[in-house]
XYZ file of C-alpha atoms in Angstrom:
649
model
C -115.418 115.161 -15.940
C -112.703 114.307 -18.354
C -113.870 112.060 -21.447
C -110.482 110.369 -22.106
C -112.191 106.524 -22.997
C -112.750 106.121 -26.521
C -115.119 102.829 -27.311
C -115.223 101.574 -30.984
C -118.523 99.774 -31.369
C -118.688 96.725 -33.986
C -119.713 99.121 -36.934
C -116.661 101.392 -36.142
C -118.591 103.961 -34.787
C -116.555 105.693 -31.449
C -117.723 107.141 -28.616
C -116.097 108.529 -25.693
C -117.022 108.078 -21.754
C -115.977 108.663 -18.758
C -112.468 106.799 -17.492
C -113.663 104.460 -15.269
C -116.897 103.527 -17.348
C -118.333 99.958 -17.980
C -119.921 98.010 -20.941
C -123.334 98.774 -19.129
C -122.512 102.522 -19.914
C -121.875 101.677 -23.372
C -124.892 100.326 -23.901
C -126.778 102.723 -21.636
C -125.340 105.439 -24.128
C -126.641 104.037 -27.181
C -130.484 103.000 -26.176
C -132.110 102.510 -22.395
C -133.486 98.963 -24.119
C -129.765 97.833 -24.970
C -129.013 98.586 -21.551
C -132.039 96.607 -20.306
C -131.268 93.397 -22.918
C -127.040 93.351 -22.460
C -125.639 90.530 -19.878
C -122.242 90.830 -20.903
C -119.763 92.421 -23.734
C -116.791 91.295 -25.691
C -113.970 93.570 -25.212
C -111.027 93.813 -27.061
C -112.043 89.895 -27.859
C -112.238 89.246 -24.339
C -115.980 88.232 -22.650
C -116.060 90.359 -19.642
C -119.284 91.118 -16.763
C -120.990 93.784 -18.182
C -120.435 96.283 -15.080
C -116.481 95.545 -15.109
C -114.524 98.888 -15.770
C -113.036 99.479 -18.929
C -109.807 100.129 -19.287
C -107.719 102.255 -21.940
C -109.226 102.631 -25.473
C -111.063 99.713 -26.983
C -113.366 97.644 -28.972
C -116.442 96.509 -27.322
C -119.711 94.314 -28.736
C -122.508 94.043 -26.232
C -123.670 90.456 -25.773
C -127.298 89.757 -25.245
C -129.470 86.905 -25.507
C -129.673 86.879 -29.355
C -125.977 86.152 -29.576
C -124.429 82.496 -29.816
C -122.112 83.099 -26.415
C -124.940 84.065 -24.244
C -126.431 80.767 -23.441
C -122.834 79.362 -21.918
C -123.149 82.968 -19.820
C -126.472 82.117 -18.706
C -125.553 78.308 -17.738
C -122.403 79.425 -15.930
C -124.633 81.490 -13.900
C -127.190 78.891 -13.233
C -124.316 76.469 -11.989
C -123.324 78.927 -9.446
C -127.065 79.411 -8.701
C -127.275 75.941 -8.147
C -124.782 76.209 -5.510
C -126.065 78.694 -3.924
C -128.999 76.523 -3.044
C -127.030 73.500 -2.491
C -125.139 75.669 0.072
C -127.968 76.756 1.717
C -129.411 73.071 2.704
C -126.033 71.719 2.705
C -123.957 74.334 4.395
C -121.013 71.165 4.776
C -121.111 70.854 1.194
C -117.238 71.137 -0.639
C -117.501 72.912 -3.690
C -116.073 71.746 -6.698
C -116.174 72.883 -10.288
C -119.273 73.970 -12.030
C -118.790 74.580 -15.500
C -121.297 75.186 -18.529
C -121.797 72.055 -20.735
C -122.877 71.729 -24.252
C -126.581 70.534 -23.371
C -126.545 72.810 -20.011
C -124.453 72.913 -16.730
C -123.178 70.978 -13.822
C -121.730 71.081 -10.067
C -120.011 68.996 -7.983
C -120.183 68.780 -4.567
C -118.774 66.917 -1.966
C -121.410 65.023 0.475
C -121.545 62.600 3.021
C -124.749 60.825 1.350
C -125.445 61.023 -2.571
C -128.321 63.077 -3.572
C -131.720 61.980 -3.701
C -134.425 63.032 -6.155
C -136.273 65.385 -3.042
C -133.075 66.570 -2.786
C -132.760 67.954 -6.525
C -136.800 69.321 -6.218
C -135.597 71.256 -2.646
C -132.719 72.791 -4.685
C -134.807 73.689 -7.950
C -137.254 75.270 -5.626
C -134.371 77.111 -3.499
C -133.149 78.329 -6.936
C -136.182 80.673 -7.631
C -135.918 82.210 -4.737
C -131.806 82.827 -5.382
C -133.113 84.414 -8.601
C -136.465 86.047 -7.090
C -133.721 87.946 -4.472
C -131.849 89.137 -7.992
C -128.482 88.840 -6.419
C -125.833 91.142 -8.318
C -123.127 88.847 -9.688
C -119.889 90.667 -7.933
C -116.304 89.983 -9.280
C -113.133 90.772 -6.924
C -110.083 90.136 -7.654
C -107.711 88.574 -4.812
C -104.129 87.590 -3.808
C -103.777 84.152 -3.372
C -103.021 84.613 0.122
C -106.309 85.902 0.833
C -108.206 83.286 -1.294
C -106.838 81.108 0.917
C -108.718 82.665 3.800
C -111.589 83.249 1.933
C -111.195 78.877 1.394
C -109.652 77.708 4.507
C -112.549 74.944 4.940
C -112.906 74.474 1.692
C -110.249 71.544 0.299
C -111.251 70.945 -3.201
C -110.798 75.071 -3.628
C -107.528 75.126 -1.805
C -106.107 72.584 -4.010
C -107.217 73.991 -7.052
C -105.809 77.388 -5.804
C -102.302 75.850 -5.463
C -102.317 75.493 -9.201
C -102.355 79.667 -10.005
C -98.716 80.743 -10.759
C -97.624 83.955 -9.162
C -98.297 85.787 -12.116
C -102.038 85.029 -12.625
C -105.013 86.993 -11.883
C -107.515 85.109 -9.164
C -110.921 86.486 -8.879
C -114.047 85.749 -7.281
C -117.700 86.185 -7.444
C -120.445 86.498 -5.395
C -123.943 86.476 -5.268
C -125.813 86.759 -1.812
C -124.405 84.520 0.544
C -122.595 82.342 -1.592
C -118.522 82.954 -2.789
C -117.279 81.015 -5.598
C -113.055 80.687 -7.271
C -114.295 81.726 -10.061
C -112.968 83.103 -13.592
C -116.419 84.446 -15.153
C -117.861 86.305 -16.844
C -121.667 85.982 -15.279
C -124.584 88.025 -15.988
C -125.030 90.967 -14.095
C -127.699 89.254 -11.582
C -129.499 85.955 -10.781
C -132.752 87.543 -11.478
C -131.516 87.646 -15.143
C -131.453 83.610 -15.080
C -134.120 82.276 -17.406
C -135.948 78.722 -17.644
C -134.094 76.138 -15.756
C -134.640 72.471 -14.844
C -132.490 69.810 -12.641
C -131.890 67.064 -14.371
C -130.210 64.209 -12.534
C -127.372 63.682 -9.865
C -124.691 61.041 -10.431
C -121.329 59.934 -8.859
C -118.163 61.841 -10.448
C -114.438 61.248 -9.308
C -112.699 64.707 -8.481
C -110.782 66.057 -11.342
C -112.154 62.691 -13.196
C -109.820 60.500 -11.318
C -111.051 57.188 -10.159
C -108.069 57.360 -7.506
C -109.939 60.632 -5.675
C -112.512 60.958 -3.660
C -115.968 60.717 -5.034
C -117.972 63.759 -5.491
C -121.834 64.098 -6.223
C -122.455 65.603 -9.591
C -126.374 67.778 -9.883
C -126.672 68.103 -13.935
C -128.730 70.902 -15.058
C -129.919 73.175 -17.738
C -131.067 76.258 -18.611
C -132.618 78.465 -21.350
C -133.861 81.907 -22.319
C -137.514 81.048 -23.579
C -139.881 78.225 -21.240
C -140.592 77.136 -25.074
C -136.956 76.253 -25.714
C -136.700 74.522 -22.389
C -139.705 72.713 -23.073
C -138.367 71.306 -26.344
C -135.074 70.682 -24.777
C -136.868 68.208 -22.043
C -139.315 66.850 -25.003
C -135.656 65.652 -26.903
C -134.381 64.632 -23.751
C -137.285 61.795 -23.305
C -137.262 60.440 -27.057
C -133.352 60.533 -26.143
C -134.248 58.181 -23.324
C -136.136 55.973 -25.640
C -133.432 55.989 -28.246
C -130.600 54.813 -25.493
C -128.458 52.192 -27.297
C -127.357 50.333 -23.895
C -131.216 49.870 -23.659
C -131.995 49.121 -27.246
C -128.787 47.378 -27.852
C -130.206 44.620 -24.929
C -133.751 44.908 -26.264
C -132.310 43.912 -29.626
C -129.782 41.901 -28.764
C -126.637 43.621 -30.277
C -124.480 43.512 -27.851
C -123.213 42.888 -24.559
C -120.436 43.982 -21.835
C -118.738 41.279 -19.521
C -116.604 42.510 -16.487
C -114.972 39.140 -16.636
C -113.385 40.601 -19.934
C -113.131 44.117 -18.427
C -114.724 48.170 -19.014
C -114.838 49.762 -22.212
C -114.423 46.425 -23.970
C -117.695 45.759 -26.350
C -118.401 41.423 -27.093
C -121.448 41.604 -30.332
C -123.818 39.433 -30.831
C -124.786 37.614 -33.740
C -127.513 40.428 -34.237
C -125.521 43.069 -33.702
C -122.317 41.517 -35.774
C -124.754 41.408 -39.056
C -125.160 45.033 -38.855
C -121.465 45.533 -37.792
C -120.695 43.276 -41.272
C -123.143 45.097 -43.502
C -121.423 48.375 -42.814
C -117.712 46.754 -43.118
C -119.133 45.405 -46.271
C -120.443 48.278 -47.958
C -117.263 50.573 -46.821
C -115.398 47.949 -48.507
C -117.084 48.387 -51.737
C -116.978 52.163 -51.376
C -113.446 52.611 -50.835
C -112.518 49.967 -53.572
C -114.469 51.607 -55.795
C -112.408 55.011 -54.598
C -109.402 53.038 -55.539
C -108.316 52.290 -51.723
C -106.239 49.107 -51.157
C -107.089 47.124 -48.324
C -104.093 45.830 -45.489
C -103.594 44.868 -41.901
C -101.341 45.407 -39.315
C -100.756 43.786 -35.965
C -102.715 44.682 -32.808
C -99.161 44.960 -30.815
C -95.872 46.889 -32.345
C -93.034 47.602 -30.588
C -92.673 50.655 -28.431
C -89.755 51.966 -30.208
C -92.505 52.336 -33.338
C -94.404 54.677 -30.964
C -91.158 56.861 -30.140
C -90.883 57.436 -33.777
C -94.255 57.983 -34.491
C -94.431 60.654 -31.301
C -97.122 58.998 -29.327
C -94.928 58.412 -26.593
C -94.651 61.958 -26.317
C -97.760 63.500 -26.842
C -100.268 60.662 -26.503
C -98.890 58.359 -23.859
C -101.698 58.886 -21.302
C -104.065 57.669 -23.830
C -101.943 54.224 -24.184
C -102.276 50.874 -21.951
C -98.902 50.134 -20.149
C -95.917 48.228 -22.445
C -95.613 44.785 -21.857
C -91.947 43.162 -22.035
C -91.602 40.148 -24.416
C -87.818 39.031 -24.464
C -86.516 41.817 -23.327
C -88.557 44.542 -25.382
C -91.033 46.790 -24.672
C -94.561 46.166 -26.317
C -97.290 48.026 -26.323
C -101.316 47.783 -27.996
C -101.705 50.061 -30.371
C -103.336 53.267 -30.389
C -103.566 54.158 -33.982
C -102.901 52.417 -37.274
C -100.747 55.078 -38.993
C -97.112 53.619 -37.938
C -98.224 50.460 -39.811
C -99.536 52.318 -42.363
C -96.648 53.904 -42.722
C -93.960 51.003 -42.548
C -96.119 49.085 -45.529
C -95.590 52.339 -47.534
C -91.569 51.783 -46.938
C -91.820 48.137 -47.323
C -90.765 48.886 -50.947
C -88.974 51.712 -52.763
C -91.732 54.237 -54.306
C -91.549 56.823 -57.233
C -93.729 59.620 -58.124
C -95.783 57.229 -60.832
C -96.965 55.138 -57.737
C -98.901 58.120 -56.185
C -101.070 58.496 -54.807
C -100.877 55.304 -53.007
C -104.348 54.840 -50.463
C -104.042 52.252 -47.821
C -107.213 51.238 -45.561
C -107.850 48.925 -42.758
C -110.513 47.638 -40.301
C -108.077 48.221 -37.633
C -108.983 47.387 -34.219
C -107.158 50.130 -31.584
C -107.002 49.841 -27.507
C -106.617 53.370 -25.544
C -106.887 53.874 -21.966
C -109.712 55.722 -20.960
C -110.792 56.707 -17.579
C -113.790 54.613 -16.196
C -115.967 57.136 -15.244
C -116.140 58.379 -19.141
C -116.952 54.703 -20.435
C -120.497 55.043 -21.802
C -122.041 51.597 -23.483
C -120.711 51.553 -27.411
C -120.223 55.239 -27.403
C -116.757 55.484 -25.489
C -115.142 52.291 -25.076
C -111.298 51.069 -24.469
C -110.981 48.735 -27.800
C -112.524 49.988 -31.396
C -112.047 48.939 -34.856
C -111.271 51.997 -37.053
C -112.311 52.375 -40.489
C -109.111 54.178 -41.390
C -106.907 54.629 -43.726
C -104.350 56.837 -45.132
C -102.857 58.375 -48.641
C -99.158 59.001 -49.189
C -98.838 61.460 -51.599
C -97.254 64.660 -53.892
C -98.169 68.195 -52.595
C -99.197 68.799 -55.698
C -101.940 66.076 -55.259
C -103.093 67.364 -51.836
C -106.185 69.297 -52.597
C -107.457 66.947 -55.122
C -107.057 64.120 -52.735
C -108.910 66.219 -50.305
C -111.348 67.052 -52.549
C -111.949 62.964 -53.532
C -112.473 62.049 -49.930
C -114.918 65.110 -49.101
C -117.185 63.188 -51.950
C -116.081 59.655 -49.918
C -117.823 61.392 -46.777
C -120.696 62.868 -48.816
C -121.524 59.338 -50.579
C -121.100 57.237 -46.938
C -122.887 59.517 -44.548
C -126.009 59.779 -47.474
C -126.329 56.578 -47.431
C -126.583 56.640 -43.769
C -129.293 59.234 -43.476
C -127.596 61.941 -41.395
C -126.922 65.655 -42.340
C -123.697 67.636 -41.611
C -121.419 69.950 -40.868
C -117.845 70.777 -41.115
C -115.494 72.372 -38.748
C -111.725 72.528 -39.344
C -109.662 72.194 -36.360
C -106.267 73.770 -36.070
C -102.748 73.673 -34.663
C -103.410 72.305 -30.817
C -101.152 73.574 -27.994
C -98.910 70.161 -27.662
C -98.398 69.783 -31.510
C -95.223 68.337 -33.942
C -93.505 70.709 -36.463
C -92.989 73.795 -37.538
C -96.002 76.696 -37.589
C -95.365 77.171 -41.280
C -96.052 73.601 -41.914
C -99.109 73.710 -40.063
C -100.031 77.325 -41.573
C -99.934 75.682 -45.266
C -101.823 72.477 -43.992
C -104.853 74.135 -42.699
C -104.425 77.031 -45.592
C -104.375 73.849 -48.272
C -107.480 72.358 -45.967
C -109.231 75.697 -46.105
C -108.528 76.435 -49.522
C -110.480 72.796 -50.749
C -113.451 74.151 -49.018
C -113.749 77.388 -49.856
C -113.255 76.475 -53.604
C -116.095 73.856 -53.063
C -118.173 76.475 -51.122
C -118.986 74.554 -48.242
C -119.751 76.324 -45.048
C -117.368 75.389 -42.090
C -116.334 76.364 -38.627
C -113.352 76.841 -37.096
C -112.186 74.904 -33.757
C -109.255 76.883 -32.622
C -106.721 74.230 -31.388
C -108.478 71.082 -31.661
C -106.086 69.604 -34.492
C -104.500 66.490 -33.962
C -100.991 66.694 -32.453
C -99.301 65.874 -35.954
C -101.657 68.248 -38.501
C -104.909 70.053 -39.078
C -107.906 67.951 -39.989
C -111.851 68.502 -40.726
C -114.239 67.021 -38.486
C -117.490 65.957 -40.105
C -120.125 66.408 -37.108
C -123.190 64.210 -37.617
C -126.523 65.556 -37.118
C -129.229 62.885 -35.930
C -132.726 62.562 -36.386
C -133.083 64.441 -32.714
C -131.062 66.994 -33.308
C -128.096 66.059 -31.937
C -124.246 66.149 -33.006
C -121.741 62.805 -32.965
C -118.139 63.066 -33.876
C -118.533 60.979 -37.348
C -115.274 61.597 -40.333
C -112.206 63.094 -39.829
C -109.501 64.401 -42.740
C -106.367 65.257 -41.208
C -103.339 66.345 -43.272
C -99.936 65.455 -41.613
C -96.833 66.792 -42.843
C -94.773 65.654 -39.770
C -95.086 61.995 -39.307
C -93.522 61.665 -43.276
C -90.540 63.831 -41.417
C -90.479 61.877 -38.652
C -90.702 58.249 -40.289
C -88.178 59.962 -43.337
C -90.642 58.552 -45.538
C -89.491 59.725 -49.509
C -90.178 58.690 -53.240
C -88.159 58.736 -56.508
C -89.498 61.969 -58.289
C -89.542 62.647 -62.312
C -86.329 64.675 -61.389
C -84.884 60.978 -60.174
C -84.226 63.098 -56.915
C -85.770 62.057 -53.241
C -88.670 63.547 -52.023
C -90.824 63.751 -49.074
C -94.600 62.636 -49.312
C -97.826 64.328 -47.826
C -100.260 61.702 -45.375
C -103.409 62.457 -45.195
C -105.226 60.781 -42.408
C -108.832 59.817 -42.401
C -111.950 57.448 -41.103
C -115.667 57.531 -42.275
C -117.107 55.986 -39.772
C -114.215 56.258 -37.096
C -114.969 53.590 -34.381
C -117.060 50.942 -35.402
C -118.446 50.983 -32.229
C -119.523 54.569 -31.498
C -120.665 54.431 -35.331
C -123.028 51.536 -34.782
C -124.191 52.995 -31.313
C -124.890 56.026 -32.933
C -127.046 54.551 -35.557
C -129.010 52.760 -32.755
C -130.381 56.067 -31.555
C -130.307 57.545 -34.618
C -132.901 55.093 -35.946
C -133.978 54.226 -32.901
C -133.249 50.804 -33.444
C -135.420 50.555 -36.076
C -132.703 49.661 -39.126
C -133.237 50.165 -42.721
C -134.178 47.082 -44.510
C -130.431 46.296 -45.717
C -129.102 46.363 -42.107
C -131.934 44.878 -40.052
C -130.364 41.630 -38.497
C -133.752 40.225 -39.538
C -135.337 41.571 -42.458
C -138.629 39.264 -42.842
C -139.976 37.685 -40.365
C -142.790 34.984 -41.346
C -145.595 34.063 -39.948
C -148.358 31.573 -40.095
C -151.808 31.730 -38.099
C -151.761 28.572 -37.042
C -149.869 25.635 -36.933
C -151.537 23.972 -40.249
C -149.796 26.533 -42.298
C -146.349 26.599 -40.217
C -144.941 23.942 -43.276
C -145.887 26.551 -46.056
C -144.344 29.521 -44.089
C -141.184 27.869 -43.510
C -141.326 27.244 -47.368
C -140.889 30.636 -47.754
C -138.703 31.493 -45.465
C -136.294 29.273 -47.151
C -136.744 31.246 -50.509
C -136.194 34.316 -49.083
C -132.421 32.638 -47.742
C -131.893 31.723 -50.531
C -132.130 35.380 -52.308
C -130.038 36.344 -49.155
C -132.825 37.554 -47.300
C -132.267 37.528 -43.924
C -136.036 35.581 -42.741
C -137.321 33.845 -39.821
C -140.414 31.768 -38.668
C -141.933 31.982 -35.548
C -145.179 29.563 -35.409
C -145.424 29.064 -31.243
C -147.566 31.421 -29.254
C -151.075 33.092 -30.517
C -150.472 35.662 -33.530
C -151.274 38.425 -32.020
C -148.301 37.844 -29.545
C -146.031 36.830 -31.824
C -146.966 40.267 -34.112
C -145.956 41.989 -30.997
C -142.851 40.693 -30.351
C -141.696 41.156 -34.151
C -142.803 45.059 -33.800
C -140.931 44.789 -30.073
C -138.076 43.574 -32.328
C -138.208 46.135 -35.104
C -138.210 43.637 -37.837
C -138.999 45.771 -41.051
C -141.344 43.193 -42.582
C -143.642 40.560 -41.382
C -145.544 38.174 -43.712
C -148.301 36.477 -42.770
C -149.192 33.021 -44.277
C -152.998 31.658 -43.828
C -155.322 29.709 -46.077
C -155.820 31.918 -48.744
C -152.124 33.451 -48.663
C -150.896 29.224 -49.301
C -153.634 28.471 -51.792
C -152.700 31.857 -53.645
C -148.771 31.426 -53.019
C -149.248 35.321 -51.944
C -148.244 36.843 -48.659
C -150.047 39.702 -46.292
C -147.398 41.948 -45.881
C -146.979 44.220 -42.977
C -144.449 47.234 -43.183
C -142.837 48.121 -39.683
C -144.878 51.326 -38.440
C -147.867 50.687 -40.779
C -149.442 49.411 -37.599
C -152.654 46.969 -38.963
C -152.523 47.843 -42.635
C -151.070 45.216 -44.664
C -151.069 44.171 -47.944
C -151.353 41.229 -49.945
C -148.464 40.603 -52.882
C -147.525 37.528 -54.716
C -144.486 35.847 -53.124
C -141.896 36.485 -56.021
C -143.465 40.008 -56.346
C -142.017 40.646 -52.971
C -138.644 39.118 -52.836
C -138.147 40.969 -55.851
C -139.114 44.314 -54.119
C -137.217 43.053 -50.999
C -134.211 42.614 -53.153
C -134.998 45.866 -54.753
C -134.826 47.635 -51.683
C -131.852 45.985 -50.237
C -129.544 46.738 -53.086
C -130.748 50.673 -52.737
C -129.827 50.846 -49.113
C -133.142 52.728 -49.037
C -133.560 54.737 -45.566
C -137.282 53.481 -45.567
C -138.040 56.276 -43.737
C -136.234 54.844 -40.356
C -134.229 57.745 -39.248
C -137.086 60.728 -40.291
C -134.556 62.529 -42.044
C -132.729 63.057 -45.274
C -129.305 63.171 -45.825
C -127.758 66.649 -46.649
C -124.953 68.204 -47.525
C -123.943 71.234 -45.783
């Protein structure tokens, strides 16, 4: 048998096989346990099954379940698995998509009736046996003409097979009874799936559009190890308990009003004190970082957004124009074009630079219903953003000032981080040398700094490169939190210049950025972060007082009054028994309660208790306690809420 295929392994060792051989002979060839641990291989930077034929010298990694990619292999199995069984009980069933997800996998399916929980227990049971029967995962490939027999009752297939160009591959895989349109890669067999649970079933749209039909949507997940699973579910509960739709209600924060319409977020008092005290301390931040503060209107002109290109590459995102004497207006989706028409307000030289502009900006952008989730994607947001118009030269050390800004906010905030910098997207403005020495200056700051990133091939903005700061909360989980982004395009676009030293015009850098980004996401993040329990400087109430009976009611409110009028956010409650009114201040997460009895008013001393202290308390003179109040306050201590320290990466 000739041996005419030459594999380069990742060390740059070769080897040669048999034409015709697989990535499951590659392994095979180096150890009988490789061959036993591999579900898939990388070749030529392609993931591919591991019994597909390889073709032609190349370069192939085996992928087992040590390696980053094979968990999305294993969930993309699992979703198929899941259909399988779904198919089985529900032979009617139209098949949708069934894609791996960050936290697991899901399937939709078109049904008469929505799922019910014995429904998702019948599946998860019908799964074993899919993977007890250890079904091999078989890939074909097919014309289109003969996918279409292979999917003549199957609609939602059909349509999405009407999308392939002549010139594409279609393939499909199998395993048992159950076909699937389907690109891969899988591993080799069901009875490689490990630890799995069903999660939930909900309502989707088809292809996310409220305007189709309404399929039912089984989430899932799966892992290698029980133990991992296990830990999975355990963050999944203390998730639940951390929900900000729930907490936010429990607390008061916030509400939603269809009368006013989806996506749009109406705070209350409560939850506008913590909104303030973040606005407030930004302020002082960016000040301090020699930011200028402005504000532009919530409606501009359409011909601003031609201009600016969001017309062009973010118009789905926008709400419709509106005409106002003849011209088209529309909300606005971003505050850069007023940004940017302040910074040409006047004439600017070279001495004026860098020039930093930031605004609470509120911003409106369409987004599909069936996304809208509480505070955490909404319609209408207030940005923290702001932007600096300045030399090239200047470029990495503004970069290098605002990756301190992020450092300094998100400490203060308690959360940990990391850094990925996102690159030239597919629909993008400009040249590819301007966005080559963007994300070369972007890469260049943090390499110099030495701080670990990632790299998220085309998920720049459609005008530049930026950094995405991903916040890590006390659960483990990651929210979209700061963005940098470094535009050379929109300065092109808007001809934005400046008077340089050589009395000659010259084009300006932008750099784009937010710290917190939406106000609104921010602040529901922080509700699950600290689980609603606030550090002392954000609570909405920070002491709440209370007397044990009536006869000292006068006294507490004494002190509640003194604590105002340090700027101590304080409340008496003197109805009800004490034990019931201790409850509802822990229900209520108030950080401090102080008790006031007989001895407490003879002493002019309080019995403190801390939030999460439970029935230890402690008794401090009154002054010794505002002053530790105020102490803590003006630290922006964590006080322990979150269970975490703030790091950089």
């Amino acid at each position: 048998m000739s041996t005419n295929l030459r594999v380069t392994l990742p060390d740059d060792r070769t080897m040669e096989l048999p034409e015709g051989s697989s990535a499951y002979d590659v392994a095979l060839a180096i150890g009988p346990g490789l061959a036993r641990a591999a579900l898939a291989a990388e070749v030529d930077g392609e993931m591919v099954d591991l019994h597909r034929a390889l073709a032609g010298d190349v370069r192939v990694r085996l992928v087992t379940d040590r390696d980053p990619e094979a968990l999305e292999l294993l969930r993309h199995s699992a979703a198929h698995v899941l259909a399988t069984a779904v198919r089985k009980h529900r032979p009617d069933a139209e098949i949708g998509f069934g894609p791996p997800i960050e936290e697991g996998f899901y399937y939709d399916f078109g049904v008469d009736e929505p799922f019910t929980p014995e429904d998702l227990e019948l599946f998860e049971s019908t799964m074993q046996e899919v993977i007890e029967a250890d079904y091999s995962f078989e890939r074909r490939e097919v014309t289109k003409e003969e996918a279409r027999e292979l999917f003549a009752d199957d609609p939602l297939k059909l349509e999405r097979l009407e999308e392939f160009d002549d010139t594409e591959t279609i393939t499909v895989y199998r395993d048992g009874p159950f076909l699937d349109l389907c690109r891969g890669p899988h591993v080799p067999t069901t009875g490689r799936l490990g630890p799995y649970k069903l999660l939930s079933a909900a309502g989707a749209y088809w292809r996310g559009d409220e305007r189709r039909q309404m399929l039912q949507r089984i989430y899932g997940t799966a892992f290698f190890s029980k133990k991992d699973l296990r830990t999975h579910l355990n963050r999944l509960e203390e998730a639940k308990k951390r929900d900000h739709r729930v907490l936010g209600k429990q607390l008061d924060l916030f509400t939603v009003d269809e009368r006013v319409g989806p996506g749009l977020i109406l705070w209350r008092p409560a939850g506008s004190i913590v909104r303030n005290e973040i606005e407030e301390y930004e302020k002082e931040l960016i000040l301090r970082h020699g930011y200028e503060i402005v504000y532009t209107p919530h409606v501009m002109s359409e011909r601003i957004f031609e201009i600016s290109g969001h017309l062009e590459n973010f118009a789905e995102n926008m709400f419709g124009a509106m005409e106002v004497e003849g011209a088209r207006y529309r909300a606005k989706p971003m505050n850069c074009p007023g940004h940017i028409c302040l910074y040409q307000a006047d004439q600017r030289s070279y001495r004026e630079l860098p020039i930093r502009y930031a605004e609470y900006g509120t911003v409106y952008r369409y987004e599909r219903s069936g996304v809208l989730h509480g505070m955490l994607r909404v319609r209408g947001f207030t940005q923290d953003d702001a932007h600096v118009f300045c030399t090239r030269e200047q470029v990495p050390g503004e970069i290098a000032a605002l990756l301190d800004l992020v450092d300094e906010m998100l400490s203060t905030f308690g959360y940990p981080y990391t850094v990925e910098l996102a690159t030239r997207p597919e629909k993008a403005l400009g040249d590819r040398e301007v966005w080559d020495e963007a994300e070369s200056q972007l890469r260049g700051v943090l390499e110099e700094r030495g701080i670990e990133y990632s790299v998220d091939e085309g998920g720049g903005a459609f005008y530049g490169p930026k950094l995405d700061f991903k916040l890590i909360d006390a659960i483990g989980r990651r929210w979209q939190g700061p963005t940098v982004q470094l535009d050379f395009n929109l300065p092109e676009r808007f001809d934005i210049e400046f008077i340089g030293e050589d009395n000659e015009r010259h084009r300006p850098v932008m750099l784009h950025r937010v710290l917190i980004g939406s106000m609104e996401r921010f602040v529901g993040g922080l509700i699950e972060h600290y689980a609603g329990a606030f550090p002392l400087w954000l609570a909405p109430e920070q002491v709440r007082v209370l007397p044990i009976s009536e006869q000292w009611a006068e006294d507490a409110r004494a002190f509640a009054a003194q604590l105002k009028d340090e700027g101590i956010r304080a409340a008496v409650r003197d109805r009800e028994s004490l034990n019931y009114r201790i409850r509802e201040a822990e229900m209520r997460k108030v950080p401090y309660m102080a008790v006031i009895g007989e001895r407490e008013a003879a002493d002019r001393t309080v019995a403190v208790r801390r939030r999460g202290a439970g029935r230890k308390q402690e008794i401090l003179d009154r002054d010794a306690f505002v002053s530790q109040l105020l102490t803590e306050i003006a630290s922006r201590a964590l006080n322990g809420a979150a269970g975490g320290q703030s790091a950089a990466p």
